[in-house]
Amino acid sequence: MPSKPAKFQIVWLQGITCNGNTHSFLNDPLLGSLLDKVRFLYHPILPSQMSLRELVVKIPKSDLLIVEGAYRGDFERGGAVMEKLLPALAARAKNIVALGSCASFGGIFKEASPESISGIVYDKSEATGPLAAMREKVINLGGCPAHPEWLSFVIGMMLNKRKVALDELGRPKELYAYTVHNGCLRNDYFEWKVDSRSFGTKEGCLYYEQGCQGPFTHGSCNKILWNGVASKTRAGTPCFGCTEPTFPKTDLFRTKTYMSIPSEMPLGVPKRSYLALAGAAKSFHIKRLEERLIDDHA
Amino acid sequence: MITHELIERIEGEALIDFRTDRSGRVQDAQIRFLHFRGMEAILEGRHPLDALVIAPRVCGICGHSHLIAAVEAIEAAYRHSGAEVKLSMKARSIRNVTKFSELLQNHLKWLYLIMLGESAKLLREEHPLPLKALNAASQANRLAALFSGQWPHSSYALPGGVTCDPTHIEIMQALKILAELERFVEAEVLGCSFGEFETIRSYRDLTALGGDFGKLLQNVERLGLADTGHSHGRFLVLGEHPGCRSMAIDGNTRRAADVANVSEDASAVIEGKTYAKNALYEGAFYETGPLARALVSGRSVIGAIHEAHGDSASVRIAARMDEMVDLLKNIRRLIETLDLSEPSYIAPPPIETISGEGRGIVEAPRGSLIHTLRIEKGKIIAYAMITPTQWNLGNGTAVSPGVAQKAMIGAQSRDKASFLFRTFDVCSVCTTH
């Protein structure tokens, strides 16, 4: 009898992090069936074969190295500096995932020290990180945090030996070809240029005034819902563009405008065409969109 | 003998330098946190509302508490500068529901991923990953996400309210999830109904519970740790939420706590050695967190066993578990009484007109969290945080130890001391913000 095939071995390494991707991953509703197929050689919270000390000494081979958190060369994990630890683990890994915006592009922690902190392949959108030479085997899952289903999708593809199609920033097209605007429940309002006017309502589009970056942010937050039930825009919160290398921008709850037109256009839309379209759409007054959807709360 | 022990499977990692005698008994324990990230500096110079996006990223397990602390600090800055900022009862209740859900998932993960596993390891027993607990914790997060849009890292609270506009659909979903969580805590955590649990008055009855909570207490007893881990017996609650008000307890004396008596001491912060500052109240170490909250709110079972056993490891564990029941009760009441006709958000004056200082204090899973900021005409000039584990894990000296340090001194071995350390629900991520 042939022995059971070896489980897919994963090392989960943390750089400069808040642990948000770790806790996001724990929300995966099908974590149990995933864990049947994989084995964590090291994970910071889940049971794993090695301690951190053992990991940094043994530098095991793995099928997948998941890196959570931003990179800084002299940052230490388990007494080892990232400058040595990360390339060593990466060289012995078949695949690598940069999980979340910190590992992908530098993220929020990069703001503290922009010269020395970066993602593992990308520094913002420049491929100058420590693993730039290995970029072919690195998949970026931008997002602050990354959605658990984004990670389990990628692991599933690897388990099934399928190739993941990537965009120009190394993100799976399956997840990032969409914009956050896709599937947003406020799209009616966007089409007819009806602004939400205020926070705390489910009516109106958040792109015109409230800073929503959904129309030009790659991500499937409104396709694969958060915690199975929601998304930022569904809860009335603007999208902050957290999957992009530009995250975090500044002045996040206000739309920058030029002559009262949003200065950043929906993805792929030329400003001139947008102006023509917006002018026409605004001339409609659709009563349905100017009223509360459900006005009897009692 | 001095040994440096790396403490893993907490939020982040910590090093403890143990000094032990010949028999291996712990005489002193110096706690070091290694990873400083500079969040306060990142916030300075930014638009004040950006704090609602940046500050939650301090911590992946209690980011929501940071969000609420940040928004309350901004609201306080409004009031301080003479401007009005109003909040509907509905918005307050929703903020509490999501905050309590975060506490709940934290306590579930602590019990199942950390404490049951670590106690089994010390007893050399197998402890398979309890996926049922992860499922329950993710339900608590789903409950929060119904209102906050996502967990972790939502930014749905703004000065003047919340961004969401729930209708009956969210309320019915919330009640279903809540019933599922109540069932889990009764069947798995406690092993009895809430009604039966409420009649318990003695420590012995708690350890006899058939659920996983009882199992943890039994493990702690088998390890000979039940009546160890005593600290200073000083407790502090600075945040206020339903059923809990600001208070300091020192032995038998209780007094209203005043945040003006809080100070930070950076003497233990040495570049490359530790990045955690000590947080002190009236110049002394005070314990914050579930045990402090239980004593302040007068929850009967914890009060009674604290009276009998003091601030021991098992009483500290019991307080965190008992808080789950209390949180569920409060979440149910808040959801059932939510008045959907109230506004979610009442726009305050533009923040660009505001100059002032403000403080937001929140009872986070591990204790009192304080954000203080100063705004000048719509810009953050200064931002300071004191995080929960700073209180409990402050580094004193062998003569005047911090809260967790004192609890570890006298432990029979380093392993047992490390376990006692974990009873405080350690977070190095937020401690070294």
XYZ file of C-alpha atoms in Angstrom:
731
model
C 0.000 0.000 0.000
C 1.357 3.415 -0.840
C 1.518 5.663 2.217
C -0.895 8.575 2.481
C 0.350 11.557 0.487
C 2.245 14.015 2.643
C 0.250 16.988 3.781
C 0.897 20.376 2.227
C 3.385 22.017 4.595
C 2.979 25.678 5.502
C 5.202 28.102 7.389
C 3.471 31.270 8.611
C 6.036 33.979 9.333
C 5.235 37.353 10.883
C 7.127 40.540 10.150
C 6.019 43.895 11.553
C 2.349 43.209 12.123
C -0.786 43.733 14.167
C -1.806 40.032 13.824
C -4.871 41.152 11.880
C -4.311 38.668 9.047
C -3.900 35.859 11.553
C -7.217 36.687 13.179
C -8.913 37.301 9.859
C -7.855 33.809 8.704
C -9.342 32.255 11.862
C -12.745 33.481 10.644
C -12.699 31.134 7.650
C -15.898 29.090 8.093
C -14.313 26.076 6.393
C -11.049 26.221 8.316
C -11.578 22.643 9.521
C -11.597 21.094 6.058
C -8.647 23.223 5.029
C -6.646 22.099 8.068
C -7.350 18.473 7.092
C -5.267 19.010 3.986
C -2.454 21.199 5.248
C -0.018 21.096 8.119
C 1.464 24.127 9.801
C 5.142 23.625 10.399
C 4.914 26.942 12.181
C 1.996 29.249 12.892
C 1.954 31.946 15.598
C -1.407 30.910 17.118
C -2.599 27.612 15.611
C -1.042 24.353 16.754
C 2.101 23.686 14.750
C 4.967 21.234 14.603
C 7.744 23.638 15.460
C 8.249 26.409 17.920
C 9.490 29.747 16.627
C 12.947 28.992 18.022
C 13.021 25.692 16.119
C 11.811 27.403 12.964
C 14.604 29.967 12.936
C 17.226 27.326 13.657
C 15.999 24.572 11.326
C 14.793 26.694 8.368
C 12.543 23.898 7.073
C 11.488 23.235 3.500
C 7.860 24.085 2.858
C 5.226 23.954 0.166
C 4.087 27.429 1.104
C 5.600 30.289 3.032
C 2.986 32.805 4.184
C 4.397 36.149 5.251
C 2.223 38.452 7.331
C 3.501 41.910 8.209
C 5.915 44.407 6.745
C 9.614 43.809 6.147
C 12.511 45.594 7.790
C 15.952 44.003 7.542
C 16.951 44.319 11.175
C 13.544 43.344 12.584
C 13.883 40.187 14.704
C 11.672 37.127 15.014
C 12.690 34.440 17.461
C 16.081 36.099 17.764
C 16.808 35.990 14.007
C 16.943 39.089 11.815
C 14.519 39.228 8.898
C 17.357 40.066 6.519
C 18.608 36.477 6.970
C 15.463 34.639 8.035
C 13.132 35.691 5.225
C 15.391 34.871 2.224
C 16.422 31.586 3.853
C 12.820 30.429 4.405
C 11.810 31.782 0.984
C 14.556 29.870 -0.809
C 13.275 26.609 0.712
C 9.597 27.324 -0.050
C 7.882 26.191 -3.256
C 5.346 29.024 -3.126
C 5.130 32.277 -1.215
C 2.134 34.394 -0.265
C 2.501 37.973 0.945
C -0.606 38.117 3.112
C -2.123 41.556 3.653
C -1.017 45.012 2.601
C 1.978 45.196 4.947
C 3.676 42.125 3.446
C 2.500 43.057 -0.059
C 3.412 46.742 -0.229
C 4.561 48.010 3.185
C 1.105 49.034 4.426
C 0.527 51.167 7.487
C 3.731 50.305 9.325
C 5.774 51.608 6.416
C 4.554 55.089 7.394
C 6.687 54.898 10.535
C 9.910 54.498 8.620
C 9.373 54.793 4.865
C 13.047 54.292 3.948
C 13.569 51.023 5.788
C 10.153 49.313 5.742
C 8.617 47.652 2.665
C 6.655 44.666 1.463
C 8.563 41.483 0.659
C 8.589 42.015 -3.111
C 7.083 45.466 -3.520
C 7.936 48.714 -1.824
C 4.635 50.470 -2.503
C 4.430 49.652 -6.256
C 8.173 49.326 -6.939
C 9.516 45.759 -7.081
C 12.569 46.507 -4.944
C 11.820 44.425 -1.821
C 14.082 41.675 -0.435
C 12.369 38.905 -2.440
C 12.146 40.873 -5.709
C 14.370 38.302 -7.430
C 11.889 35.555 -6.490
C 8.808 37.483 -7.523
C 7.734 34.695 -9.870
C 6.777 32.508 -6.924
C 5.204 35.231 -4.773
C 1.460 35.934 -4.736
C 0.372 39.224 -3.186
C -2.880 39.296 -1.241
C -3.209 43.012 -0.540
C -5.833 44.067 1.989
C -5.795 45.324 5.541
C -6.429 42.613 6.486
C -6.690 40.043 3.680
C -10.014 38.220 3.575
C -9.763 34.616 4.841
C -11.397 33.288 1.682
C -8.791 35.019 -0.452
C -6.096 33.000 1.280
C -8.005 29.733 1.274
C -8.722 30.222 -2.432
C -5.019 30.516 -3.171
C -4.146 27.524 -0.969
C -6.938 25.562 -2.694
C -5.462 26.381 -6.101
C -2.059 25.176 -4.951
C -3.518 21.972 -3.486
C -5.229 21.320 -6.812
C -2.075 22.201 -8.760
C -3.710 24.973 -10.714
C -1.979 28.112 -11.818
C -3.219 31.377 -10.321
C -3.493 34.160 -12.901
C -1.981 37.335 -11.494
C -2.276 41.042 -12.252
C 0.706 43.353 -12.731
C 1.148 43.638 -8.935
C 1.158 39.894 -8.387
C -2.433 39.742 -7.098
C -4.793 36.950 -8.197
C -7.063 38.259 -10.956
C -9.820 36.027 -9.640
C -9.935 38.302 -6.561
C -8.577 41.645 -7.733
C -9.925 42.021 -11.251
C -13.055 43.342 -9.576
C -13.302 46.714 -7.934
C -14.755 47.132 -4.460
C -17.450 49.113 -6.276
C -18.525 45.844 -7.965
C -21.460 44.445 -6.052
C -21.806 47.542 -3.870
C -25.449 47.958 -2.885
C -25.170 51.697 -3.545
C -24.529 51.293 -7.274
C -27.965 52.654 -8.195
C -26.983 55.899 -6.534
C -23.589 55.934 -8.197
C -25.152 55.522 -11.655
C -27.494 58.466 -11.179
C -24.950 60.548 -9.270
C -26.947 60.701 -6.055
C -24.703 61.549 -3.122
C -25.333 60.023 0.310
C -25.221 63.514 1.880
C -24.647 62.031 5.342
C -23.085 59.082 7.079
C -25.388 56.698 8.899
C -27.832 56.028 6.062
C -28.052 53.181 3.601
C -29.015 55.518 0.762
C -26.690 57.380 -1.552
C -23.214 56.866 -2.956
C -20.179 57.492 -0.747
C -17.843 58.276 -3.652
C -18.846 61.897 -4.223
C -18.265 63.333 -0.743
C -17.351 60.724 1.855
C -14.037 59.560 0.432
C -15.076 56.145 -0.889
C -12.312 54.634 -3.023
C -14.428 51.671 -4.126
C -14.673 52.709 -7.810
C -10.873 52.603 -8.217
C -9.806 49.967 -5.677
C -9.136 46.383 -6.751
C -10.794 43.886 -4.454
C -13.737 41.567 -4.031
C -15.105 42.902 -0.732
C -18.600 43.258 -2.184
C -18.434 39.913 -3.992
C -16.994 37.729 -1.239
C -18.571 39.402 1.772
C -16.768 40.000 5.048
C -17.661 37.613 7.861
C -20.188 36.203 5.407
C -22.573 39.117 5.891
C -21.134 42.558 5.280
C -18.651 44.941 3.727
C -17.478 48.412 4.581
C -19.797 50.076 2.074
C -22.756 47.964 3.212
C -22.190 49.303 6.703
C -22.027 52.845 5.309
C -18.266 53.141 5.657
C -16.283 54.353 2.654
C -13.712 52.020 1.093
C -10.212 53.165 2.120
C -8.410 51.454 -0.737
C -6.616 49.048 1.600
C -5.780 46.483 -1.098
C -3.700 48.978 -3.080
C -0.016 49.892 -2.784
C -1.108 53.490 -2.098
C -2.753 52.509 1.214
C -2.983 54.413 3.522
C -3.675 57.678 1.784
C -4.585 60.749 3.838
C -7.848 62.524 4.579
C -9.723 59.251 4.275
C -13.287 60.339 4.988
C -13.413 63.105 2.400
C -13.400 62.974 -1.369
C -10.816 65.201 -2.938
C -12.551 67.162 -5.640
C -11.579 69.473 -8.413
C -14.327 71.942 -9.392
C -16.718 69.761 -7.354
C -15.847 66.657 -9.417
C -14.011 63.805 -7.659
C -10.355 64.168 -8.582
C -9.824 60.416 -8.843
C -11.940 58.743 -11.537
C -13.578 55.315 -11.510
C -11.082 52.786 -12.858
C -10.514 53.201 -16.599
C -12.863 56.162 -17.027
C -11.380 59.273 -18.724
C -12.262 62.480 -16.926
C -13.860 64.110 -19.951
C -16.227 61.187 -20.613
C -17.053 61.051 -16.929
C -18.016 64.733 -16.918
C -20.342 64.276 -19.884
C -21.929 61.226 -18.323
C -22.265 62.805 -14.881
C -23.895 65.898 -16.353
C -26.510 63.805 -18.124
C -27.143 61.510 -15.147
C -27.515 64.425 -12.780
C -30.275 65.936 -14.891
C -32.500 63.032 -13.902
C -34.380 63.316 -10.672
C -35.446 59.849 -9.731
C -37.836 60.086 -6.834
C -37.085 56.550 -5.693
C -33.451 57.502 -5.167
C -34.205 60.679 -3.296
C -36.263 59.010 -0.580
C -35.512 56.656 2.244
C -35.651 53.025 1.122
C -37.529 51.924 4.201
C -38.881 54.931 6.023
C -41.010 53.177 8.551
C -38.565 51.926 11.164
C -41.087 51.475 13.942
C 20.454 31.069 37.461
C 19.234 33.425 34.739
C 17.319 32.046 31.758
C 15.839 33.917 28.827
C 12.549 32.374 27.781
C 10.792 33.212 24.541
C 7.053 33.329 25.136
C 5.145 32.382 22.006
C 1.487 31.822 21.248
C 0.474 35.165 22.673
C -0.319 38.147 20.480
C 3.225 38.708 19.176
C 6.142 37.466 21.235
C 7.740 38.319 24.556
C 10.944 37.413 26.334
C 11.086 36.747 30.036
C 14.394 36.781 31.868
C 13.879 34.407 34.771
C 16.066 34.328 37.838
C 15.616 30.994 39.605
C 17.045 29.364 42.707
C 18.640 25.899 42.820
C 15.321 24.104 42.943
C 14.165 26.020 39.866
C 11.772 28.263 41.801
C 11.277 31.685 40.211
C 12.767 34.543 42.190
C 12.440 37.291 39.645
C 11.031 37.655 36.141
C 11.808 40.577 33.847
C 9.390 40.902 30.945
C 10.611 42.230 27.619
C 8.609 43.209 24.554
C 10.626 43.529 21.418
C 8.595 44.999 18.634
C 7.978 48.701 18.591
C 5.987 50.082 15.649
C 5.496 53.807 16.213
C 1.746 54.110 15.690
C 1.456 57.356 17.647
C 4.005 59.050 15.400
C 2.185 57.756 12.293
C -0.965 59.522 13.489
C 0.633 62.870 14.208
C 0.129 65.410 11.439
C -2.813 63.527 9.953
C -6.451 64.515 9.620
C -8.193 63.575 12.909
C -10.671 61.219 11.230
C -7.759 59.243 9.767
C -7.181 58.025 13.332
C -10.360 55.984 12.889
C -8.643 54.037 10.119
C -5.071 53.948 11.444
C -5.624 53.369 15.184
C -7.588 50.088 14.854
C -4.530 48.681 13.054
C -2.606 48.787 16.332
C -4.026 45.373 17.105
C -5.608 42.618 15.042
C -7.536 41.143 17.943
C -8.799 44.261 19.704
C -8.736 46.841 16.903
C -12.344 47.616 17.534
C -11.570 48.777 21.062
C -8.948 51.063 19.531
C -11.536 52.425 17.097
C -13.933 53.274 19.910
C -11.153 54.813 22.022
C -10.117 56.947 19.028
C -13.627 58.157 18.210
C -14.355 58.953 21.853
C -11.096 60.889 22.084
C -12.137 62.979 19.068
C -15.607 63.518 20.534
C -14.010 64.646 23.786
C -11.839 67.084 21.822
C -15.020 68.554 20.313
C -16.550 69.051 23.741
C -13.301 70.392 25.148
C -13.178 73.069 22.496
C -16.744 74.111 23.288
C -18.382 72.505 20.245
C -21.342 70.220 20.488
C -21.288 66.606 19.440
C -24.412 64.567 19.992
C -24.829 60.827 19.986
C -28.109 58.967 19.781
C -28.846 56.160 22.205
C -28.956 53.874 19.176
C -25.415 54.768 18.112
C -24.149 54.244 21.676
C -25.823 50.851 21.884
C -24.488 49.708 18.517
C -20.954 50.710 19.524
C -21.374 48.655 22.696
C -22.728 45.623 20.839
C -19.722 45.512 18.514
C -17.303 46.201 21.356
C -18.777 43.414 23.480
C -18.661 41.020 20.529
C -14.945 41.723 20.237
C -14.430 40.991 23.934
C -16.369 37.776 23.544
C -14.319 36.432 20.612
C -11.132 37.355 22.438
C -12.106 35.402 25.539
C -13.160 32.372 23.485
C -9.822 32.294 21.660
C -7.900 32.764 24.907
C -9.704 29.851 26.555
C -9.487 27.417 23.669
C -6.395 28.348 21.664
C -4.146 29.397 24.506
C -5.151 28.262 27.990
C -6.575 24.784 27.363
C -3.702 24.009 24.996
C -0.954 25.329 27.252
C -2.343 23.619 30.362
C -2.606 20.330 28.445
C 0.987 20.739 27.280
C 2.187 21.178 30.879
C 0.199 18.087 31.855
C 1.691 16.233 28.863
C -1.729 15.558 27.426
C -3.050 15.769 23.895
C -5.135 18.776 23.057
C -6.602 18.748 19.550
C -7.480 22.108 18.010
C -11.023 22.917 19.118
C -12.452 24.089 15.821
C -15.856 24.468 17.468
C -14.406 27.398 19.424
C -13.026 29.068 16.318
C -16.432 28.708 14.754
C -18.059 30.340 17.787
C -15.484 33.157 17.822
C -16.140 33.796 14.141
C -19.871 34.002 14.906
C -19.131 36.725 17.465
C -17.183 38.540 14.754
C -20.068 38.070 12.335
C -22.354 39.690 14.881
C -20.027 42.709 15.026
C -19.706 42.813 11.233
C -23.486 43.105 10.780
C -23.104 46.628 12.146
C -19.425 47.460 11.592
C -19.040 46.063 8.062
C -16.167 43.741 8.885
C -14.020 42.296 11.627
C -11.041 42.710 11.993
C -10.365 46.365 11.245
C -13.570 48.257 10.793
C -13.802 52.052 10.891
C -17.530 52.467 11.237
C -17.650 54.801 14.247
C -17.428 58.542 13.584
C -17.776 61.541 15.878
C -21.560 61.854 16.132
C -22.425 58.192 15.719
C -21.921 55.209 13.473
C -21.955 54.850 9.681
C -24.359 51.913 9.534
C -28.125 52.118 9.261
C -29.397 48.729 10.414
C -32.950 47.617 9.768
C -34.944 44.676 11.057
C -32.980 42.334 8.822
C -29.747 42.957 10.710
C -31.578 42.758 14.035
C -33.088 39.361 13.211
C -29.706 38.081 11.953
C -28.077 39.391 15.116
C -30.603 37.625 17.344
C -30.037 34.337 15.507
C -26.270 34.587 15.874
C -26.678 35.581 19.498
C -28.836 32.528 20.219
C -26.141 30.359 18.646
C -23.462 31.965 20.823
C -25.566 31.583 23.953
C -26.084 27.927 23.129
C -22.331 27.453 22.635
C -21.384 29.107 25.907
C -24.010 27.141 27.833
C -23.309 23.755 26.214
C -19.559 23.903 25.628
C -17.977 26.551 27.832
C -20.057 26.193 30.995
C -21.770 22.848 30.646
C -24.894 24.235 32.295
C -27.605 26.787 31.626
C -27.143 30.466 32.457
C -29.818 30.021 35.120
C -27.856 27.258 36.824
C -24.615 29.171 36.423
C -26.096 32.154 38.214
C -26.814 30.112 41.333
C -23.125 29.187 41.724
C -21.450 30.846 44.678
C -18.395 28.728 45.414
C -15.112 27.995 43.714
C -15.725 24.257 44.131
C -18.923 24.453 42.096
C -17.082 26.291 39.333
C -14.405 23.597 39.061
C -17.131 20.939 38.987
C -18.667 22.462 35.863
C -18.826 19.954 33.038
C -17.843 22.364 30.254
C -14.433 23.455 29.015
C -14.254 26.258 31.566
C -14.481 23.647 34.333
C -11.883 21.601 32.499
C -9.427 24.509 32.463
C -9.919 25.077 36.200
C -9.377 21.362 36.797
C -6.183 21.463 34.722
C -4.952 24.447 36.712
C -5.699 22.565 39.915
C -3.894 19.435 38.695
C -0.896 21.618 37.934
C -0.982 22.842 41.520
C -1.491 26.413 40.292
C -5.031 27.123 41.477
C -3.984 28.948 44.576
C -0.886 30.613 43.135
C -0.306 33.639 40.954
C -1.361 36.182 43.568
C -0.472 39.745 42.775
C -0.906 43.088 44.565
C -4.661 42.887 44.989
C -5.043 46.340 43.438
C -7.556 46.745 40.630
C -8.438 49.481 38.219
C -11.250 50.136 35.792
C -11.084 53.419 33.877
C -13.572 52.875 31.063
C -17.298 52.942 31.542
C -19.798 50.707 29.836
C -23.162 49.220 30.779
C -22.728 47.551 34.154
C -19.232 48.858 34.703
C -17.941 52.167 35.971
C -14.612 53.740 36.638
C -13.168 52.641 39.969
C -9.951 51.790 41.799
C -9.884 48.999 44.374
C -7.074 48.598 46.869
C -7.658 45.822 49.388
C -10.957 46.655 51.003
C -11.113 50.257 49.880
C -12.950 51.307 46.737
C -12.923 54.764 45.273
C -13.937 56.443 42.051
C -10.946 56.348 39.711
C -9.614 59.516 38.156
C -7.642 59.282 34.945
C -5.624 62.287 36.117
C -3.813 59.877 38.458
C -2.508 57.802 35.559
C 1.135 58.083 34.675
C 3.572 56.336 32.394
C 7.071 55.385 33.328
C 9.586 54.765 30.592
C 12.465 53.732 32.850
C 12.121 50.121 31.711
C 12.216 51.108 28.044
C 15.657 50.379 26.759
C 16.339 50.440 23.055
C 16.581 46.871 21.838
C 15.600 45.468 25.223
C 11.959 46.293 25.769
C 9.569 48.730 24.192
C 6.751 48.561 26.720
C 6.277 51.491 29.064
C 4.865 50.946 32.536
C 1.381 52.305 33.140
C 0.787 53.340 36.736
C -2.110 54.597 38.837
C -1.135 56.894 41.706
C 2.383 55.745 41.020
C 1.627 52.055 41.631
C 0.946 48.942 39.557
C -2.770 48.095 39.280
C -4.335 45.102 37.568
C -6.853 45.843 34.834
C -9.087 43.508 32.836
C -11.939 41.087 33.516
C -11.143 40.461 37.187
C -11.031 44.201 37.883
C -14.285 44.671 35.955
C -16.021 41.812 37.770
C -15.084 43.267 41.162
C -16.210 46.743 40.134
C -19.539 45.578 38.725
C -20.134 43.409 41.766
C -20.717 40.183 39.836
C -21.562 37.837 42.674
C -19.719 34.618 41.922
C -16.411 36.354 41.220
C -16.814 38.585 44.256
C -17.352 35.547 46.465
C -14.438 33.505 45.181
C -12.165 36.534 45.194
C -13.095 37.035 48.824
C -12.090 33.437 49.546
C -9.061 33.030 47.272
C -7.755 36.516 46.541
C -6.406 37.411 43.113
C -5.182 33.902 42.288
C -4.661 32.413 38.833
C -7.928 30.508 39.003
C -9.951 33.533 40.100
C -8.403 35.514 37.254
C -9.421 32.763 34.807
C -12.904 32.542 36.299
C -13.408 36.285 35.865
C -12.677 36.146 32.139
C -15.069 33.220 31.681
C -17.777 34.771 33.830
C -17.464 37.946 31.777
C -18.582 35.980 28.686
C -21.945 35.328 30.326
C -22.243 38.958 31.323
C -21.346 40.136 27.801
C -23.967 37.910 26.197
C -26.610 39.197 28.582
C -25.682 42.794 27.772
C -25.566 42.212 24.010
C -29.045 40.679 24.111
C -30.467 43.576 26.091
C -28.836 46.143 23.797
C -30.109 44.492 20.618
C -33.609 43.895 21.950
C -33.976 47.507 23.059
C -32.395 49.123 19.998
C -34.673 51.871 18.696
C -34.177 51.785 14.932
C -36.026 55.042 14.415
C -33.272 57.043 16.094
C -30.564 58.527 13.888
C -27.335 56.552 13.466
C -25.300 59.665 12.947
C -25.751 63.305 13.934
C -23.292 65.422 11.992
C -21.113 67.519 14.319
C -19.526 70.821 13.227
C -16.691 70.358 10.698
C -13.623 69.068 12.477
C -11.495 71.665 10.688
C -12.999 74.205 13.108
C -11.924 72.251 16.184
C -8.867 72.804 18.331
C -8.622 70.971 21.610
C -7.522 67.945 23.527
C -9.570 64.828 24.099
C -9.347 61.481 25.771
C -11.173 58.254 24.980
C -11.165 55.388 27.466
C -12.428 51.945 26.628
C -12.569 48.677 28.508
C -10.830 46.434 25.976
C -10.583 42.624 26.352
C -7.427 42.885 28.458
C -8.292 46.039 30.389
C -8.368 49.815 30.231
C -7.298 51.369 26.946
C -6.666 55.117 26.755
C -6.238 57.267 23.661
C -5.384 60.938 24.105
C -5.066 63.366 21.227
C -4.653 67.050 20.582
C -6.174 68.598 17.501
C -5.349 71.990 16.011
C -7.794 73.130 13.361
C -8.378 69.729 11.885
C -4.901 68.282 12.330
C -3.569 65.830 14.894
C -0.748 67.528 16.797
C -0.181 64.838 19.402
C -1.432 61.299 19.923
C -0.759 59.048 22.910
C -2.003 55.583 23.819
C -1.875 53.513 26.963
C -2.823 49.929 26.165
C -4.326 47.296 28.484
C -1.391 44.941 28.830
C 0.893 47.813 29.751
C -0.926 47.862 33.085
C -0.619 44.194 33.821
C 2.789 43.510 32.332
C 4.711 46.505 33.560
C 8.280 45.819 34.576
C 9.144 46.727 38.124
C 11.992 45.446 40.224
C 12.321 42.366 42.411
C 11.433 44.607 45.355
C 8.558 46.424 43.669
C 7.358 44.120 40.877
C 4.688 44.739 38.254
C 1.345 42.904 38.343
C 2.246 39.825 36.263
C 5.794 39.829 37.596
C 4.526 39.543 41.153
C 2.181 36.735 40.102
C 5.134 34.787 38.661
C 7.534 35.206 41.586
C 7.522 32.087 43.718
C 6.322 29.779 40.928
C 7.885 26.305 41.156
C 9.292 26.384 37.651
C 9.713 28.617 34.637
C 7.038 26.673 32.774
C 4.529 27.250 35.532
C 5.495 30.911 35.743
C 4.999 31.266 31.983
C 1.549 29.743 32.364
C 0.702 32.238 35.114
C 1.915 34.978 32.770
C -0.660 33.818 30.210
C -3.510 34.056 32.712
C -3.260 37.817 32.070
C -4.047 37.301 28.366
C -0.802 38.748 27.122
C -0.571 41.016 24.104
C 2.775 42.275 22.913
C 1.280 43.664 19.721
C -0.605 46.499 21.360
C 1.815 46.907 24.226
C 4.519 48.043 21.848
C 2.327 50.304 19.760
